[in-house]
Amino acid sequence: MTDFTPFEELLRGHAGLLEDSTHDRWVRAQALFEERAYREAAVLLTELLDDPGDVRHELTDVRLLLARALFHSAQLDGTIRVATELLDHDPNEPYAHLLLGRALQRKGRRDEAQPHLRLAELLGGYRS
């Protein structure tokens, strides 16, 4: 896992010559996810959703990566919450249905999971 803290502290010491833009935070969150630092990625993605900066469009990609990070770090309640929010904005997102269905399954809520798993298969070809 890459620790970005020393570099960030170095940048802060230079009177904001390099700002931490929304894009920079998004790229860093993606890198953390790729490095399987799921909890760290989830923290950064949550901050990005709380303060989207100059992003004005729908944050489907951020929400989806956050739901994935939460799922991979076994934060099932968070996965369910974020996937549900994402589906409120984009009900045809197949991977969100898959994540929601799998999280509900892991929590023993199989009856609630089935419609989402079926939609994930129908919309995106994901087999459960």
PDB file of C-alpha atoms in Angstrom:
ATOM      1  CA  MET A   1       0.000   0.000   0.000  1.00  0.00           C
ATOM      2  CA  THR A   2       1.269   3.447  -0.847  1.00  0.00           C
ATOM      3  CA  ASP A   3       1.352   5.985   1.956  1.00  0.00           C
ATOM      4  CA  PHE A   4       0.546   9.411   0.526  1.00  0.00           C
ATOM      5  CA  THR A   5       0.892  11.231   3.847  1.00  0.00           C
ATOM      6  CA  PRO A   6       4.560  12.338   3.612  1.00  0.00           C
ATOM      7  CA  PHE A   7       4.049  13.686   0.097  1.00  0.00           C
ATOM      8  CA  GLU A   8       0.886  15.514   1.141  1.00  0.00           C
ATOM      9  CA  GLU A   9       2.685  17.071   4.098  1.00  0.00           C
ATOM     10  CA  LEU A  10       5.476  18.181   1.790  1.00  0.00           C
ATOM     11  CA  LEU A  11       2.965  19.840  -0.529  1.00  0.00           C
ATOM     12  CA  ARG A  12       1.219  21.616   2.354  1.00  0.00           C
ATOM     13  CA  GLY A  13       4.550  23.146   3.308  1.00  0.00           C
ATOM     14  CA  HIS A  14       4.749  24.978  -0.010  1.00  0.00           C
ATOM     15  CA  ALA A  15       1.934  27.480   0.557  1.00  0.00           C
ATOM     16  CA  GLY A  16      -0.542  25.689  -1.674  1.00  0.00           C
ATOM     17  CA  LEU A  17       1.536  25.771  -4.843  1.00  0.00           C
ATOM     18  CA  LEU A  18      -0.109  22.489  -5.755  1.00  0.00           C
ATOM     19  CA  GLU A  19      -3.744  22.180  -4.717  1.00  0.00           C
ATOM     20  CA  ASP A  20      -5.473  18.905  -4.047  1.00  0.00           C
ATOM     21  CA  SER A  21      -8.122  19.092  -6.753  1.00  0.00           C
ATOM     22  CA  THR A  22     -11.231  16.943  -6.994  1.00  0.00           C
ATOM     23  CA  HIS A  23      -9.590  15.097  -9.856  1.00  0.00           C
ATOM     24  CA  ASP A  24      -6.451  14.457  -7.775  1.00  0.00           C
ATOM     25  CA  ARG A  25      -8.543  12.963  -4.964  1.00  0.00           C
ATOM     26  CA  TRP A  26     -10.461  10.792  -7.447  1.00  0.00           C
ATOM     27  CA  VAL A  27      -7.240   9.475  -9.026  1.00  0.00           C
ATOM     28  CA  ARG A  28      -5.731   8.808  -5.596  1.00  0.00           C
ATOM     29  CA  ALA A  29      -8.866   6.923  -4.493  1.00  0.00           C
ATOM     30  CA  GLN A  30      -8.719   4.790  -7.646  1.00  0.00           C
ATOM     31  CA  ALA A  31      -5.042   4.022  -6.990  1.00  0.00           C
ATOM     32  CA  LEU A  32      -5.791   3.010  -3.410  1.00  0.00           C
ATOM     33  CA  PHE A  33      -8.577   0.720  -4.620  1.00  0.00           C
ATOM     34  CA  GLU A  34      -6.262  -0.868  -7.202  1.00  0.00           C
ATOM     35  CA  GLU A  35      -3.702  -1.461  -4.437  1.00  0.00           C
ATOM     36  CA  ARG A  36      -6.445  -3.186  -2.431  1.00  0.00           C
ATOM     37  CA  ALA A  37      -6.355  -0.500   0.246  1.00  0.00           C
ATOM     38  CA  TYR A  38     -10.139  -0.626   0.330  1.00  0.00           C
ATOM     39  CA  ARG A  39     -10.717   1.060   3.692  1.00  0.00           C
ATOM     40  CA  GLU A  40      -8.447   3.971   2.791  1.00  0.00           C
ATOM     41  CA  ALA A  41     -10.115   4.309  -0.609  1.00  0.00           C
ATOM     42  CA  ALA A  42     -13.539   4.294   1.091  1.00  0.00           C
ATOM     43  CA  VAL A  43     -12.507   7.137   3.395  1.00  0.00           C
ATOM     44  CA  LEU A  44     -11.251   9.255   0.500  1.00  0.00           C
ATOM     45  CA  LEU A  45     -14.316   8.499  -1.632  1.00  0.00           C
ATOM     46  CA  THR A  46     -16.649   9.393   1.235  1.00  0.00           C
ATOM     47  CA  GLU A  47     -14.857  12.714   1.611  1.00  0.00           C
ATOM     48  CA  LEU A  48     -15.164  13.260  -2.130  1.00  0.00           C
ATOM     49  CA  LEU A  49     -18.926  12.696  -1.991  1.00  0.00           C
ATOM     50  CA  ASP A  50     -19.267  14.974   1.036  1.00  0.00           C
ATOM     51  CA  ASP A  51     -17.353  17.751  -0.736  1.00  0.00           C
ATOM     52  CA  PRO A  52     -17.474  17.159  -4.515  1.00  0.00           C
ATOM     53  CA  GLY A  53     -15.737  20.464  -5.252  1.00  0.00           C
ATOM     54  CA  ASP A  54     -16.139  21.488  -8.856  1.00  0.00           C
ATOM     55  CA  VAL A  55     -17.977  18.300  -9.855  1.00  0.00           C
ATOM     56  CA  ARG A  56     -21.554  19.211 -10.726  1.00  0.00           C
ATOM     57  CA  HIS A  57     -22.705  16.091 -12.558  1.00  0.00           C
ATOM     58  CA  GLU A  58     -24.055  12.929 -10.987  1.00  0.00           C
ATOM     59  CA  LEU A  59     -21.361  11.104  -9.034  1.00  0.00           C
ATOM     60  CA  THR A  60     -22.260   7.578 -10.144  1.00  0.00           C
ATOM     61  CA  ASP A  61     -18.654   6.485 -10.654  1.00  0.00           C
ATOM     62  CA  VAL A  62     -17.621   7.721  -7.209  1.00  0.00           C
ATOM     63  CA  ARG A  63     -20.590   6.038  -5.537  1.00  0.00           C
ATOM     64  CA  LEU A  64     -19.966   2.796  -7.387  1.00  0.00           C
ATOM     65  CA  LEU A  65     -16.285   2.683  -6.447  1.00  0.00           C
ATOM     66  CA  LEU A  66     -17.218   3.534  -2.854  1.00  0.00           C
ATOM     67  CA  ALA A  67     -19.746   0.678  -2.754  1.00  0.00           C
ATOM     68  CA  ARG A  68     -17.083  -1.671  -4.156  1.00  0.00           C
ATOM     69  CA  ALA A  69     -14.500  -0.524  -1.607  1.00  0.00           C
ATOM     70  CA  LEU A  70     -16.974  -0.949   1.238  1.00  0.00           C
ATOM     71  CA  PHE A  71     -17.946  -4.415   0.012  1.00  0.00           C
ATOM     72  CA  HIS A  72     -14.321  -5.545  -0.337  1.00  0.00           C
ATOM     73  CA  SER A  73     -13.549  -4.293   3.169  1.00  0.00           C
ATOM     74  CA  ALA A  74     -16.599  -6.184   4.537  1.00  0.00           C
ATOM     75  CA  GLN A  75     -18.466  -3.018   5.506  1.00  0.00           C
ATOM     76  CA  LEU A  76     -21.774  -4.504   4.441  1.00  0.00           C
ATOM     77  CA  ASP A  77     -24.103  -1.929   5.999  1.00  0.00           C
ATOM     78  CA  GLY A  78     -22.187   0.822   4.202  1.00  0.00           C
ATOM     79  CA  THR A  79     -22.297  -1.155   0.963  1.00  0.00           C
ATOM     80  CA  ILE A  80     -26.064  -1.511   1.246  1.00  0.00           C
ATOM     81  CA  ARG A  81     -26.511   2.189   2.017  1.00  0.00           C
ATOM     82  CA  VAL A  82     -24.292   3.454  -0.821  1.00  0.00           C
ATOM     83  CA  ALA A  83     -25.576   0.957  -3.410  1.00  0.00           C
ATOM     84  CA  THR A  84     -29.150   1.895  -2.506  1.00  0.00           C
ATOM     85  CA  GLU A  85     -28.335   5.616  -2.873  1.00  0.00           C
ATOM     86  CA  LEU A  86     -26.682   4.922  -6.213  1.00  0.00           C
ATOM     87  CA  LEU A  87     -29.725   2.992  -7.419  1.00  0.00           C
ATOM     88  CA  ASP A  88     -31.968   5.878  -6.358  1.00  0.00           C
ATOM     89  CA  HIS A  89     -30.037   8.034  -8.860  1.00  0.00           C
ATOM     90  CA  ASP A  90     -29.418   5.368 -11.500  1.00  0.00           C
ATOM     91  CA  PRO A  91     -31.795   2.396 -11.169  1.00  0.00           C
ATOM     92  CA  ASN A  92     -30.308   0.695 -14.239  1.00  0.00           C
ATOM     93  CA  GLU A  93     -26.753   0.345 -12.860  1.00  0.00           C
ATOM     94  CA  PRO A  94     -26.199  -3.437 -12.973  1.00  0.00           C
ATOM     95  CA  TYR A  95     -23.056  -3.568 -10.828  1.00  0.00           C
ATOM     96  CA  ALA A  96     -24.817  -1.633  -8.038  1.00  0.00           C
ATOM     97  CA  HIS A  97     -27.574  -4.261  -8.104  1.00  0.00           C
ATOM     98  CA  LEU A  98     -24.919  -6.978  -7.890  1.00  0.00           C
ATOM     99  CA  LEU A  99     -23.153  -5.334  -4.943  1.00  0.00           C
ATOM    100  CA  LEU A 100     -26.423  -4.718  -3.141  1.00  0.00           C
ATOM    101  CA  GLY A 101     -27.576  -8.289  -3.731  1.00  0.00           C
ATOM    102  CA  ARG A 102     -24.289  -9.813  -2.589  1.00  0.00           C
ATOM    103  CA  ALA A 103     -24.136  -7.608   0.519  1.00  0.00           C
ATOM    104  CA  LEU A 104     -27.695  -8.559   1.434  1.00  0.00           C
ATOM    105  CA  GLN A 105     -26.823 -12.243   0.892  1.00  0.00           C
ATOM    106  CA  ARG A 106     -23.808 -11.983   3.180  1.00  0.00           C
ATOM    107  CA  LYS A 107     -26.030 -10.440   5.853  1.00  0.00           C
ATOM    108  CA  GLY A 108     -28.413 -13.398   5.560  1.00  0.00           C
ATOM    109  CA  ARG A 109     -31.166 -11.392   3.843  1.00  0.00           C
ATOM    110  CA  ARG A 110     -31.492 -13.723   0.851  1.00  0.00           C
ATOM    111  CA  ASP A 111     -35.106 -12.853   0.005  1.00  0.00           C
ATOM    112  CA  GLU A 112     -34.221  -9.154  -0.315  1.00  0.00           C
ATOM    113  CA  ALA A 113     -31.112 -10.008  -2.335  1.00  0.00           C
ATOM    114  CA  GLN A 114     -32.800 -12.053  -5.070  1.00  0.00           C
ATOM    115  CA  PRO A 115     -34.475  -9.216  -7.051  1.00  0.00           C
ATOM    116  CA  HIS A 116     -31.191  -7.287  -7.161  1.00  0.00           C
ATOM    117  CA  LEU A 117     -29.215 -10.327  -8.244  1.00  0.00           C
ATOM    118  CA  ARG A 118     -31.759 -11.025 -10.991  1.00  0.00           C
ATOM    119  CA  LEU A 119     -31.541  -7.419 -12.204  1.00  0.00           C
ATOM    120  CA  ALA A 120     -27.737  -7.583 -12.159  1.00  0.00           C
ATOM    121  CA  GLU A 121     -27.907 -10.613 -14.422  1.00  0.00           C
ATOM    122  CA  LEU A 122     -30.547  -9.137 -16.734  1.00  0.00           C
ATOM    123  CA  LEU A 123     -29.003  -5.660 -17.025  1.00  0.00           C
ATOM    124  CA  GLY A 124     -25.328  -6.534 -16.975  1.00  0.00           C
ATOM    125  CA  GLY A 125     -24.896 -10.262 -17.466  1.00  0.00           C
ATOM    126  CA  TYR A 126     -23.538 -10.733 -13.925  1.00  0.00           C
ATOM    127  CA  ARG A 127     -24.194 -14.239 -12.672  1.00  0.00           C
ATOM    128  CA  SER A 128     -24.642 -14.682  -8.959  1.00  0.00           C
TER     129      SER A 128
END
